[in-house]
Amino acid sequence: MTTMKLPPLLQDDPPTLADRAYLSLREAIVEGTLAPGMKLSERGLAAMLGVSPQPVREALRRLEGEGMAESRPRSGTYVAELSIDRLLEMGRIRSALEGVAAGIAARRRTPIDIAALRARLIAVQSASASGDERRLAAVNASLHETLHAITGNALLIRSLQAVNAYYHISTRVILTSKYEVSASLAEHSAIVAAVIDGDPETAEALMRAHTGRSVDVAAIELAR
Amino acid sequence: MTTMKLPPLLQDDPPTLADRAYLSLREAIVEGTLAPGMKLSERGLAAMLGVSPQPVREALRRLEGEGMAESRPRSGTYVAELSIDRLLEMGRIRSALEGVAAGIAARRRTPIDIAALRARLIAVQSASASGDERRLAAVNASLHETLHAITGNALLIRSLQAVNAYYHISTRVILTSKYEVSASLAEHSAIVAAVIDGDPETAEALMRAHTGRSVDVAAIELAR
DNA sequence: ATGGCCAAACTGCTATCGCAGTTTAGCAGT
DNA sequence: ACTGCTAAACTGCGATAGCAGTTTGGCCAT
């Protein structure tokens, strides 16, 4: 057998119970079903989800690591309280990480990645024209996630997922005004162009400005 | 009883077995005892550490979340392989996060924080003059950690700890040349001054430049 | 000597149980 | 009616056991 390099045989990843519990709880927190300050009992949640406390415990620790839950040593785990300040901080962290991700993506993108980015961008354009806000939000997220995936950096991807979840808790519907839609589309186009061109500095600067602007918009909304 | 606001009664946090396992394993990975690619068996490590597999499992998932370990679905967990590219990516992430942290610290610092920062800076100056590299590295880390703590942002602190651990794997001794020592000291002084002045933009830019330069130095070292 | 197969050992994952510490509800005393 | 104590219920944490799937070492046939 020659020592040749092969791709790692990507196999479908049957999600574990802990993974599913994590996703379920995170969604509940983001959606507001589990309100901030509410207690997250291992046994109680386990009973609701129909699993044993063990996977729930793992999910809680993960949420805690992502800042969406807080644990008092021997008392319990609670849904993290969120303040406007904290939310804006998360927005800044998100902005910095998205910028770095765009820069790395501009360095590493392959022809396949470029094709994927073009496809996502077309989908964003289509959704922008349609006026369907939910679809637009979905394809926008998909575009960002495509950029994340191109970095191939597990820690970066994970951090971005965490901060995005947290950040989106109370910024669900920012993309409403026509101005926002057209501005966002133009920015996305420019970012993708810079990544395709392999220009890390420009890609990072544009992405940072793009996401930073959304923080400002959120701040204005929240201050009202 | 009136509804008055009280600080949360900080009590000593007896570290859990999972915490200790995590610290132990992380140190072993950073130090190289657990080499990249090596298998991390829950039961095996549990026997070595004298605990049950359960806390070890939790520690492994945490390491995995921080990018220091990788897990193949039903095969095992392994120490993450590290490449120069990946290390530089981590350096960029670190730089971005440290910058954000410095900016947030400049917004939130209290008089007590300012006193703490001044004390740390004096310690750094003292250690720089002494020529004791280990002590200098320790007080430098302490200065950075003080800034992290001032942000009060759990997710940010956690992310920084993770990326710092990863980043320091093969950059243990950068601070050797006299030039590095004096340049680093000057930069630290300027950063602390900006934070104390409450100037977020300057603090972030200086911190980003400071940490970004250390990435470049590391890259030069590694390329030799 | 080489290729294929199979069983034993090992893997991560989940369930169940027990422990020490915390919270809480209710009772007793004023 | 209010305070102070106590016991029962609940909490997270850890240990142990069992399951299904994976890996591995060795045996047999070629």
Short mmCIF file of C-alpha atoms (C1' of nucleotides) in Angstrom, two decimals:
data_model
loop_
_atom_site.label_atom_id
_atom_site.label_comp_id
_atom_site.label_asym_id
_atom_site.label_seq_id
_atom_site.Cartn_x
_atom_site.Cartn_y
_atom_site.Cartn_z
CA MET A 1 0.00 0.00 0.00
CA THR A 2 1.47 3.30 -1.03
CA THR A 3 1.23 6.18 1.39
CA MET A 4 -1.13 8.36 -0.57
CA LYS A 5 -3.23 11.19 0.77
CA LEU A 6 -6.96 10.61 0.77
CA PRO A 7 -9.81 12.82 1.87
CA PRO A 8 -11.13 11.72 5.26
CA LEU A 9 -14.05 9.65 3.96
CA LEU A 10 -16.83 11.91 5.09
CA GLN A 11 -19.51 9.80 6.63
CA ASP A 12 -22.87 10.94 7.88
CA ASP A 13 -22.63 11.94 11.47
CA PRO A 14 -25.50 10.34 13.35
CA PRO A 15 -26.28 13.03 15.91
CA THR A 16 -25.93 11.89 19.47
CA LEU A 17 -28.61 12.38 22.10
CA ALA A 18 -26.47 15.05 23.74
CA ASP A 19 -26.25 16.88 20.42
CA ARG A 20 -29.97 16.78 19.92
CA ALA A 21 -30.60 17.92 23.47
CA TYR A 22 -28.18 20.80 22.90
CA LEU A 23 -29.88 21.90 19.70
CA SER A 24 -33.31 21.59 21.26
CA LEU A 25 -32.39 23.62 24.31
CA ARG A 26 -30.53 26.24 22.33
CA GLU A 27 -33.50 26.74 20.05
CA ALA A 28 -35.80 27.01 23.05
CA ILE A 29 -33.55 29.67 24.58
CA VAL A 30 -33.19 31.65 21.37
CA GLU A 31 -36.90 31.50 20.73
CA GLY A 32 -37.69 32.54 24.26
CA THR A 33 -39.53 29.44 25.44
CA LEU A 34 -36.84 29.11 28.06
CA ALA A 35 -36.75 32.66 29.39
CA PRO A 36 -33.64 34.26 30.90
CA GLY A 37 -33.20 33.42 34.56
CA MET A 38 -35.25 30.23 34.30
CA LYS A 39 -33.81 27.19 35.98
CA LEU A 40 -32.46 24.39 33.81
CA SER A 41 -32.77 21.22 35.86
CA GLU A 42 -30.93 18.21 34.50
CA ARG A 43 -33.59 15.77 35.63
CA GLY A 44 -36.50 17.98 34.72
CA LEU A 45 -35.29 18.65 31.20
CA ALA A 46 -34.36 15.01 30.82
CA ALA A 47 -37.93 14.03 31.59
CA MET A 48 -39.27 16.57 29.09
CA LEU A 49 -36.92 15.40 26.35
CA GLY A 50 -37.45 11.74 27.14
CA VAL A 51 -33.79 10.94 27.78
CA SER A 52 -31.62 10.37 30.80
CA PRO A 53 -30.05 13.29 32.66
CA GLN A 54 -26.60 12.46 31.34
CA PRO A 55 -26.95 13.82 27.76
CA VAL A 56 -28.81 16.83 29.14
CA ARG A 57 -25.93 17.54 31.44
CA GLU A 58 -23.52 17.54 28.52
CA ALA A 59 -25.80 19.87 26.58
CA LEU A 60 -25.99 22.24 29.53
CA ARG A 61 -22.25 22.38 29.91
CA ARG A 62 -21.94 23.21 26.26
CA LEU A 63 -24.52 25.98 26.54
CA GLU A 64 -22.66 27.24 29.56
CA GLY A 65 -19.42 27.27 27.59
CA GLU A 66 -21.15 29.36 24.97
CA GLY A 67 -22.44 31.86 27.46
CA MET A 68 -26.12 31.05 27.01
CA ALA A 69 -26.42 29.44 30.42
CA GLU A 70 -24.83 30.16 33.76
CA SER A 71 -24.19 27.68 36.52
CA ARG A 72 -24.07 28.42 40.21
CA PRO A 73 -21.75 25.87 41.80
CA ARG A 74 -24.12 23.62 43.74
CA SER A 75 -27.41 25.23 43.10
CA GLY A 76 -28.31 24.81 39.47
CA THR A 77 -27.93 26.00 35.92
CA TYR A 78 -29.95 28.95 34.72
CA VAL A 79 -30.66 30.58 31.37
CA ALA A 80 -28.27 33.50 31.09
CA GLU A 81 -29.66 36.93 31.70
CA LEU A 82 -29.05 39.24 28.79
CA SER A 83 -28.56 42.96 28.92
CA ILE A 84 -28.29 45.43 26.09
CA ASP A 85 -24.65 45.98 26.95
CA ARG A 86 -23.93 42.27 26.79
CA LEU A 87 -25.78 41.95 23.53
CA LEU A 88 -23.75 44.73 21.97
CA GLU A 89 -20.57 43.14 23.28
CA MET A 90 -21.58 39.91 21.59
CA GLY A 91 -22.17 41.90 18.43
CA ARG A 92 -18.63 43.24 18.57
CA ILE A 93 -17.18 39.79 19.16
CA ARG A 94 -19.24 38.48 16.28
CA SER A 95 -18.02 41.29 14.07
CA ALA A 96 -14.38 40.60 14.88
CA LEU A 97 -14.72 36.85 14.35
CA GLU A 98 -16.69 37.22 11.13
CA GLY A 99 -13.96 39.53 9.87
CA VAL A 100 -11.22 37.04 10.68
CA ALA A 101 -13.25 34.26 9.09
CA ALA A 102 -13.67 36.24 5.89
CA GLY A 103 -9.95 36.92 5.80
CA ILE A 104 -9.05 33.26 6.28
CA ALA A 105 -11.64 32.25 3.70
CA ALA A 106 -10.04 34.63 1.21
CA ARG A 107 -6.73 32.85 1.79
CA ARG A 108 -8.00 29.29 1.59
CA ARG A 109 -10.86 29.34 -0.89
CA THR A 110 -10.69 26.68 -3.60
CA PRO A 111 -12.46 26.73 -6.98
CA ILE A 112 -15.21 24.62 -5.46
CA ASP A 113 -15.61 27.16 -2.66
CA ILE A 114 -15.83 29.94 -5.22
CA ALA A 115 -18.60 28.14 -7.04
CA ALA A 116 -20.47 27.63 -3.77
CA LEU A 117 -20.12 31.30 -2.86
CA ARG A 118 -21.41 32.39 -6.27
CA ALA A 119 -24.41 30.10 -5.86
CA ARG A 120 -25.20 31.46 -2.39
CA LEU A 121 -24.86 35.01 -3.57
CA ILE A 122 -27.31 34.40 -6.40
CA ALA A 123 -29.73 32.93 -3.89
CA VAL A 124 -29.35 36.05 -1.74
CA GLN A 125 -30.03 38.29 -4.73
CA SER A 126 -33.10 36.28 -5.60
CA ALA A 127 -34.43 36.39 -2.06
CA SER A 128 -33.73 40.12 -1.79
CA ALA A 129 -35.85 40.76 -4.86
CA SER A 130 -38.65 38.49 -3.65
CA GLY A 131 -39.26 40.44 -0.46
CA ASP A 132 -39.64 37.24 1.55
CA GLU A 133 -37.90 38.21 4.77
CA ARG A 134 -37.69 34.75 6.29
CA ARG A 135 -36.15 33.31 3.15
CA LEU A 136 -33.75 36.23 2.92
CA ALA A 137 -32.61 35.72 6.50
CA ALA A 138 -32.11 32.02 5.81
CA VAL A 139 -30.02 32.51 2.67
CA ASN A 140 -28.04 35.29 4.33
CA ALA A 141 -27.19 32.92 7.16
CA SER A 142 -26.32 30.28 4.60
CA LEU A 143 -23.90 32.65 2.90
CA HIS A 144 -22.16 33.39 6.16
CA GLU A 145 -22.02 29.73 7.07
CA THR A 146 -20.49 28.94 3.72
CA LEU A 147 -17.72 31.39 4.48
CA HIS A 148 -17.23 29.82 7.91
CA ALA A 149 -16.97 26.37 6.43
CA ILE A 150 -14.31 27.51 3.97
CA THR A 151 -12.03 28.45 6.85
CA GLY A 152 -12.02 24.82 7.95
CA ASN A 153 -11.20 26.04 11.47
CA ALA A 154 -13.30 24.09 13.96
CA LEU A 155 -12.78 26.45 16.88
CA LEU A 156 -13.61 29.47 14.78
CA ILE A 157 -16.74 27.85 13.39
CA ARG A 158 -17.87 26.81 16.84
CA SER A 159 -17.25 30.23 18.32
CA LEU A 160 -19.18 31.86 15.51
CA GLN A 161 -22.12 29.50 15.95
CA ALA A 162 -22.21 30.28 19.65
CA VAL A 163 -21.95 34.03 19.29
CA ASN A 164 -24.44 34.05 16.45
CA ALA A 165 -27.00 32.14 18.47
CA TYR A 166 -26.58 34.50 21.38
CA TYR A 167 -26.57 37.55 19.20
CA HIS A 168 -29.68 36.58 17.30
CA ILE A 169 -31.75 36.21 20.44
CA SER A 170 -33.18 39.68 20.23
CA THR A 171 -32.18 40.80 16.79
CA ARG A 172 -34.43 38.44 14.93
CA VAL A 173 -35.96 40.92 12.55
CA ILE A 174 -33.54 43.64 11.68
CA LEU A 175 -33.77 43.18 7.97
CA THR A 176 -37.04 44.97 7.41
CA SER A 177 -36.43 48.28 5.75
CA LYS A 178 -35.83 48.41 2.01
CA TYR A 179 -32.65 50.31 2.67
CA GLU A 180 -31.31 47.54 4.86
CA VAL A 181 -32.03 44.95 2.24
CA SER A 182 -30.30 46.77 -0.59
CA ALA A 183 -27.34 47.87 1.52
CA SER A 184 -26.86 44.38 2.89
CA LEU A 185 -26.98 42.91 -0.59
CA ALA A 186 -24.36 45.32 -1.89
CA GLU A 187 -22.09 44.57 1.07
CA HIS A 188 -22.46 40.84 0.66
CA SER A 189 -21.58 41.14 -3.01
CA ALA A 190 -18.46 43.13 -2.25
CA ILE A 191 -17.37 40.69 0.47
CA VAL A 192 -17.82 37.68 -1.77
CA ALA A 193 -15.92 39.43 -4.54
CA ALA A 194 -12.99 40.11 -2.21
CA VAL A 195 -12.95 36.50 -1.02
CA ILE A 196 -13.03 35.21 -4.58
CA ASP A 197 -10.25 37.60 -5.51
CA GLY A 198 -8.18 36.21 -2.66
CA ASP A 199 -7.83 39.57 -0.97
CA PRO A 200 -7.84 38.82 2.78
CA GLU A 201 -7.38 42.38 4.02
CA THR A 202 -10.26 43.76 1.97
CA ALA A 203 -12.50 40.80 2.77
CA GLU A 204 -11.87 41.19 6.50
CA ALA A 205 -12.38 44.96 6.46
CA LEU A 206 -15.61 44.71 4.47
CA MET A 207 -17.01 41.92 6.61
CA ARG A 208 -16.11 43.73 9.78
CA ALA A 209 -17.83 46.88 8.55
CA HIS A 210 -20.85 44.88 7.40
CA THR A 211 -21.41 43.07 10.68
CA GLY A 212 -20.40 46.10 12.70
CA ARG A 213 -23.10 48.13 11.00
CA SER A 214 -25.68 45.54 11.96
CA VAL A 215 -24.58 45.95 15.58
CA ASP A 216 -25.21 49.67 15.29
CA VAL A 217 -28.63 49.10 13.76
CA ALA A 218 -29.49 46.71 16.58
CA ALA A 219 -28.31 49.25 19.13
CA ILE A 220 -30.57 51.90 17.64
CA GLU A 221 -33.52 49.50 17.66
CA LEU A 222 -32.91 48.49 21.26
CA ALA A 223 -32.43 52.07 22.46
CA ARG A 224 -35.88 53.06 21.28
CA MET B 1 -37.02 43.38 53.13
CA THR B 2 -36.38 46.06 50.56
CA THR B 3 -35.41 44.98 47.07
CA MET B 4 -31.85 46.23 47.05
CA LYS B 5 -29.11 45.13 44.70
CA LEU B 6 -26.23 43.24 46.26
CA PRO B 7 -23.08 41.79 44.74
CA PRO B 8 -23.43 38.05 44.24
CA LEU B 9 -21.59 36.93 47.38
CA LEU B 10 -18.49 35.51 45.75
CA GLN B 11 -17.66 32.20 47.33
CA ASP B 12 -14.66 29.99 46.71
CA ASP B 13 -15.33 27.67 43.83
CA PRO B 14 -14.14 24.18 44.74
CA PRO B 15 -12.94 22.84 41.40
CA THR B 16 -14.81 19.79 40.21
CA LEU B 17 -13.11 16.60 39.09
CA ALA B 18 -14.00 17.40 35.51
CA ASP B 19 -12.33 20.78 35.86
CA ARG B 20 -9.18 19.25 37.25
CA ALA B 21 -9.12 16.61 34.53
CA TYR B 22 -9.53 19.33 31.93
CA LEU B 23 -6.67 21.40 33.31
CA SER B 24 -4.46 18.35 33.62
CA LEU B 25 -5.11 17.19 30.08
CA ARG B 26 -4.78 20.64 28.60
CA GLU B 27 -1.44 21.15 30.29
CA ALA B 28 -0.28 17.76 29.01
CA ILE B 29 -1.27 18.69 25.48
CA VAL B 30 0.32 22.13 25.60
CA GLU B 31 3.48 20.72 27.09
CA GLY B 32 3.63 17.97 24.51
CA THR B 33 3.29 14.97 26.81
CA LEU B 34 0.16 14.13 24.87
CA ALA B 35 1.44 14.48 21.32
CA PRO B 36 -0.77 15.48 18.39
CA GLY B 37 -2.61 12.54 16.89
CA MET B 38 -2.38 10.51 20.08
CA LYS B 39 -5.53 8.73 21.16
CA LEU B 40 -7.40 10.02 24.18
CA SER B 41 -9.29 7.08 25.62
CA GLU B 42 -11.89 7.92 28.23
CA ARG B 43 -11.24 4.79 30.25
CA GLY B 44 -7.48 4.90 29.83
CA LEU B 45 -7.15 8.50 30.94
CA ALA B 46 -9.59 7.88 33.76
CA ALA B 47 -7.37 5.12 35.08
CA MET B 48 -4.29 7.36 34.84
CA LEU B 49 -6.01 10.22 36.64
CA GLY B 50 -7.62 7.95 39.20
CA VAL B 51 -11.18 9.01 38.47
CA SER B 52 -14.13 7.53 36.65
CA PRO B 53 -14.53 7.97 32.89
CA GLN B 54 -17.37 10.42 33.36
CA PRO B 55 -15.38 13.54 34.37
CA VAL B 56 -12.75 12.65 31.77
CA ARG B 57 -15.43 12.55 29.14
CA GLU B 58 -16.58 16.01 30.09
CA ALA B 59 -13.02 17.31 29.96
CA LEU B 60 -12.54 15.79 26.52
CA ARG B 61 -15.67 17.41 25.16
CA ARG B 62 -14.46 20.70 26.46
CA LEU B 63 -11.07 20.27 24.82
CA GLU B 64 -12.85 19.31 21.64
CA GLY B 65 -14.93 22.47 21.84
CA GLU B 66 -11.73 24.46 22.12
CA GLY B 67 -10.16 22.83 19.10
CA MET B 68 -7.41 21.03 21.01
CA ALA B 69 -8.93 17.60 20.46
CA GLU B 70 -10.85 16.04 17.63
CA SER B 71 -13.39 13.28 17.90
CA ARG B 72 -14.26 10.72 15.26
CA PRO B 73 -17.86 9.67 15.86
CA ARG B 74 -17.57 6.15 17.25
CA SER B 75 -13.87 5.59 17.09
CA GLY B 76 -12.22 7.84 19.63
CA THR B 77 -10.95 11.26 20.55
CA TYR B 78 -7.49 12.32 19.44
CA VAL B 79 -5.15 15.19 20.20
CA ALA B 80 -5.62 17.70 17.41
CA GLU B 81 -2.95 17.86 14.75
CA LEU B 82 -1.48 21.30 14.42
CA SER B 83 -0.06 22.87 11.31
CA ILE B 84 1.73 26.16 10.91
CA ASP B 85 -1.22 27.48 8.96
CA ARG B 86 -3.60 26.56 11.75
CA LEU B 87 -1.35 28.07 14.35
CA LEU B 88 -1.23 31.35 12.46
CA GLU B 89 -4.99 31.29 12.08
CA MET B 90 -5.29 30.87 15.83
CA GLY B 91 -2.95 33.80 16.21
CA ARG B 92 -5.25 35.95 14.10
CA ILE B 93 -8.29 34.88 16.07
CA ARG B 94 -6.45 35.62 19.28
CA SER B 95 -5.45 39.02 17.97
CA ALA B 96 -9.03 39.92 17.05
CA LEU B 97 -10.45 38.72 20.37
CA GLU B 98 -7.74 40.42 22.43
CA GLY B 99 -8.50 43.62 20.56
CA VAL B 100 -12.21 43.38 21.29
CA ALA B 101 -11.47 42.57 24.92
CA ALA B 102 -9.25 45.61 25.28
CA GLY B 103 -11.99 47.78 23.76
CA ILE B 104 -14.64 46.44 26.10
CA ALA B 105 -12.28 46.79 29.05
CA ALA B 106 -11.75 50.44 28.15
CA ARG B 107 -15.53 50.92 28.28
CA ARG B 108 -16.15 49.12 31.53
CA ARG B 109 -13.09 49.67 33.68
CA THR B 110 -13.79 50.86 37.22
CA PRO B 111 -11.38 52.64 39.56
CA ILE B 112 -10.55 49.28 41.12
CA ASP B 113 -9.74 47.87 37.69
CA ILE B 114 -7.50 50.84 36.99
CA ALA B 115 -5.59 50.20 40.20
CA ALA B 116 -5.20 46.53 39.29
CA LEU B 117 -3.94 47.41 35.82
CA ARG B 118 -1.39 49.85 37.22
CA ALA B 119 -0.16 47.19 39.61
CA ARG B 120 0.20 44.61 36.83
CA LEU B 121 2.01 47.05 34.62
CA ILE B 122 4.51 47.82 37.36
CA ALA B 123 5.08 44.10 37.78
CA VAL B 124 5.70 43.81 34.03
CA GLN B 125 8.19 46.69 34.15
CA SER B 126 9.99 45.08 37.06
CA ALA B 127 10.15 41.69 35.36
CA SER B 128 11.33 43.25 32.11
CA ALA B 129 14.25 44.84 33.90
CA SER B 130 15.11 41.67 35.79
CA GLY B 131 15.70 39.59 32.67
CA ASP B 132 13.85 36.64 34.17
CA GLU B 133 12.01 35.34 31.12
CA ARG B 134 9.70 32.95 32.94
CA ARG B 135 8.61 35.58 35.37
CA LEU B 136 8.13 38.07 32.55
CA ALA B 137 5.97 35.63 30.64
CA ALA B 138 3.91 35.00 33.77
CA VAL B 139 3.29 38.67 34.55
CA ASN B 140 2.57 39.42 30.90
CA ALA B 141 -0.08 36.70 30.93
CA SER B 142 -1.40 38.12 34.17
CA LEU B 143 -1.75 41.55 32.60
CA HIS B 144 -3.72 40.14 29.71
CA GLU B 145 -5.91 38.09 32.04
CA THR B 146 -6.63 41.17 34.10
CA LEU B 147 -7.91 42.88 30.98
CA HIS B 148 -10.02 39.82 30.15
CA ALA B 149 -11.53 39.80 33.61
CA ILE B 150 -12.48 43.47 33.35
CA THR B 151 -14.71 42.69 30.37
CA GLY B 152 -16.81 40.42 32.59
CA ASN B 153 -17.87 38.56 29.46
CA ALA B 154 -17.79 34.84 30.16
CA LEU B 155 -17.87 33.73 26.55
CA LEU B 156 -15.11 36.12 25.58
CA ILE B 157 -12.93 35.04 28.49
CA ARG B 158 -13.47 31.40 27.71
CA SER B 159 -12.70 31.85 24.03
CA LEU B 160 -9.53 33.74 24.86
CA GLN B 161 -8.39 31.05 27.27
CA ALA B 162 -8.95 28.40 24.63
CA VAL B 163 -7.22 30.22 21.83
CA ASN B 164 -4.36 31.23 24.11
CA ALA B 165 -3.75 27.66 25.18
CA TYR B 166 -3.75 26.49 21.59
CA TYR B 167 -1.66 29.38 20.43
CA HIS B 168 0.96 28.94 23.11
CA ILE B 169 1.58 25.32 22.19
CA SER B 170 4.56 26.09 20.03
CA THR B 171 5.28 29.68 20.86
CA ARG B 172 6.47 29.09 24.37
CA VAL B 173 9.57 31.18 24.20
CA ILE B 174 9.19 34.09 21.86
CA LEU B 175 10.16 36.72 24.33
CA THR B 176 13.89 36.25 24.15
CA SER B 177 15.47 39.13 22.31
CA LYS B 178 16.08 42.40 24.12
CA TYR B 179 14.20 44.16 21.37
CA GLU B 180 11.12 42.06 21.94
CA VAL B 181 11.19 42.77 25.65
CA SER B 182 11.44 46.53 25.30
CA ALA B 183 8.96 46.75 22.42
CA SER B 184 6.46 44.58 24.26
CA LEU B 185 6.80 46.68 27.38
CA ALA B 186 6.19 49.90 25.49
CA GLU B 187 3.15 48.43 23.79
CA HIS B 188 1.73 47.14 27.05
CA SER B 189 2.17 50.55 28.62
CA ALA B 190 0.35 52.25 25.76
CA ILE B 191 -2.50 49.73 25.85
CA VAL B 192 -3.00 50.11 29.59
CA ALA B 193 -2.93 53.88 29.22
CA ALA B 194 -5.66 53.76 26.58
CA VAL B 195 -7.80 51.46 28.73
CA ILE B 196 -7.38 53.71 31.75
CA ASP B 197 -8.22 56.74 29.62
CA GLY B 198 -11.42 54.99 28.57
CA ASP B 199 -10.52 55.14 24.88
CA PRO B 200 -11.93 51.91 23.37
CA GLU B 201 -10.89 52.53 19.78
CA THR B 202 -7.27 53.23 20.63
CA ALA B 203 -7.11 50.37 23.12
CA GLU B 204 -8.47 47.93 20.57
CA ALA B 205 -6.19 49.13 17.79
CA LEU B 206 -3.09 49.01 19.98
CA MET B 207 -3.91 45.59 21.37
CA ARG B 208 -4.63 44.25 17.93
CA ALA B 209 -1.32 45.58 16.64
CA HIS B 210 0.51 44.21 19.68
CA THR B 211 -0.83 40.69 19.42
CA GLY B 212 -0.72 40.75 15.64
CA ARG B 213 2.98 41.51 15.78
CA SER B 214 3.55 38.51 18.00
CA VAL B 215 1.85 36.38 15.35
CA ASP B 216 4.29 37.69 12.79
CA VAL B 217 7.25 36.98 15.06
CA ALA B 218 5.99 33.47 15.61
CA ALA B 219 5.58 32.99 11.87
CA ILE B 220 9.18 34.06 11.28
CA GLU B 221 10.40 31.70 13.99
CA LEU B 222 8.41 28.79 12.63
CA ALA B 223 9.49 29.40 9.03
CA ARG B 224 13.15 29.01 9.91
"C1'" DA C 1 4.52 -15.45 2.56
"C1'" DT C 2 0.01 -13.37 1.57
"C1'" DG C 3 -4.97 -12.30 1.71
"C1'" DG C 4 -9.39 -12.76 4.01
"C1'" DC C 5 -12.11 -13.56 7.97
"C1'" DC C 6 -13.61 -13.79 12.72
"C1'" DA C 7 -13.79 -13.29 17.50
"C1'" DA C 8 -12.08 -10.90 21.44
"C1'" DA C 9 -10.92 -6.41 23.21
"C1'" DC C 10 -11.88 -1.81 23.13
"C1'" DT C 11 -14.48 2.45 21.88
"C1'" DG C 12 -17.87 6.19 22.94
"C1'" DC C 13 -22.53 6.78 24.46
"C1'" DT C 14 -26.43 6.35 27.62
"C1'" DA C 15 -28.95 4.72 31.63
"C1'" DT C 16 -29.22 4.02 36.47
"C1'" DC C 17 -27.90 4.68 41.09
"C1'" DG C 18 -25.89 6.96 45.26
"C1'" DC C 19 -23.79 10.94 47.68
"C1'" DA C 20 -23.17 15.44 49.76
"C1'" DG C 21 -24.76 19.88 49.66
"C1'" DT C 22 -28.68 23.19 48.71
"C1'" DT C 23 -33.23 24.78 48.58
"C1'" DT C 24 -37.86 24.91 50.24
"C1'" DA C 25 -42.06 24.11 52.58
"C1'" DG C 26 -44.20 23.55 56.82
"C1'" DC C 27 -44.40 23.46 61.69
"C1'" DA C 28 -43.60 25.29 66.30
"C1'" DG C 29 -42.89 29.10 69.39
"C1'" DT C 30 -43.52 33.68 70.39
"C1'" DA D 1 -48.95 37.61 62.18
"C1'" DC D 2 -44.16 36.96 62.19
"C1'" DT D 3 -39.69 34.71 63.05
"C1'" DG D 4 -36.63 30.56 63.39
"C1'" DC D 5 -35.81 25.94 62.85
"C1'" DT D 6 -36.10 21.38 60.72
"C1'" DA D 7 -36.93 17.72 57.64
"C1'" DA D 8 -38.16 16.34 53.13
"C1'" DA D 9 -37.39 17.15 48.30
"C1'" DC D 10 -34.31 18.50 44.98
"C1'" DT D 11 -29.73 19.85 43.06
"C1'" DG D 12 -25.37 18.81 40.46
"C1'" DC D 13 -21.63 15.55 40.57
"C1'" DG D 14 -19.51 11.19 40.23
"C1'" DA D 15 -19.34 6.00 39.94
"C1'" DT D 16 -20.79 1.87 37.81
"C1'" DA D 17 -22.82 -1.03 34.35
"C1'" DG D 18 -24.40 -2.29 29.83
"C1'" DC D 19 -25.08 -1.53 24.83
"C1'" DA D 20 -23.97 -1.18 19.89
"C1'" DG D 21 -20.46 -0.24 16.90
"C1'" DT D 22 -15.35 -0.18 15.88
"C1'" DT D 23 -10.77 -1.75 15.92
"C1'" DT D 24 -7.32 -5.30 16.14
"C1'" DG D 25 -4.69 -9.54 16.51
"C1'" DG D 26 -4.36 -14.00 15.08
"C1'" DC D 27 -5.82 -18.10 12.58
"C1'" DC D 28 -6.92 -20.53 8.41
"C1'" DA D 29 -6.89 -21.20 3.50
"C1'" DT D 30 -4.43 -20.27 -0.44
#
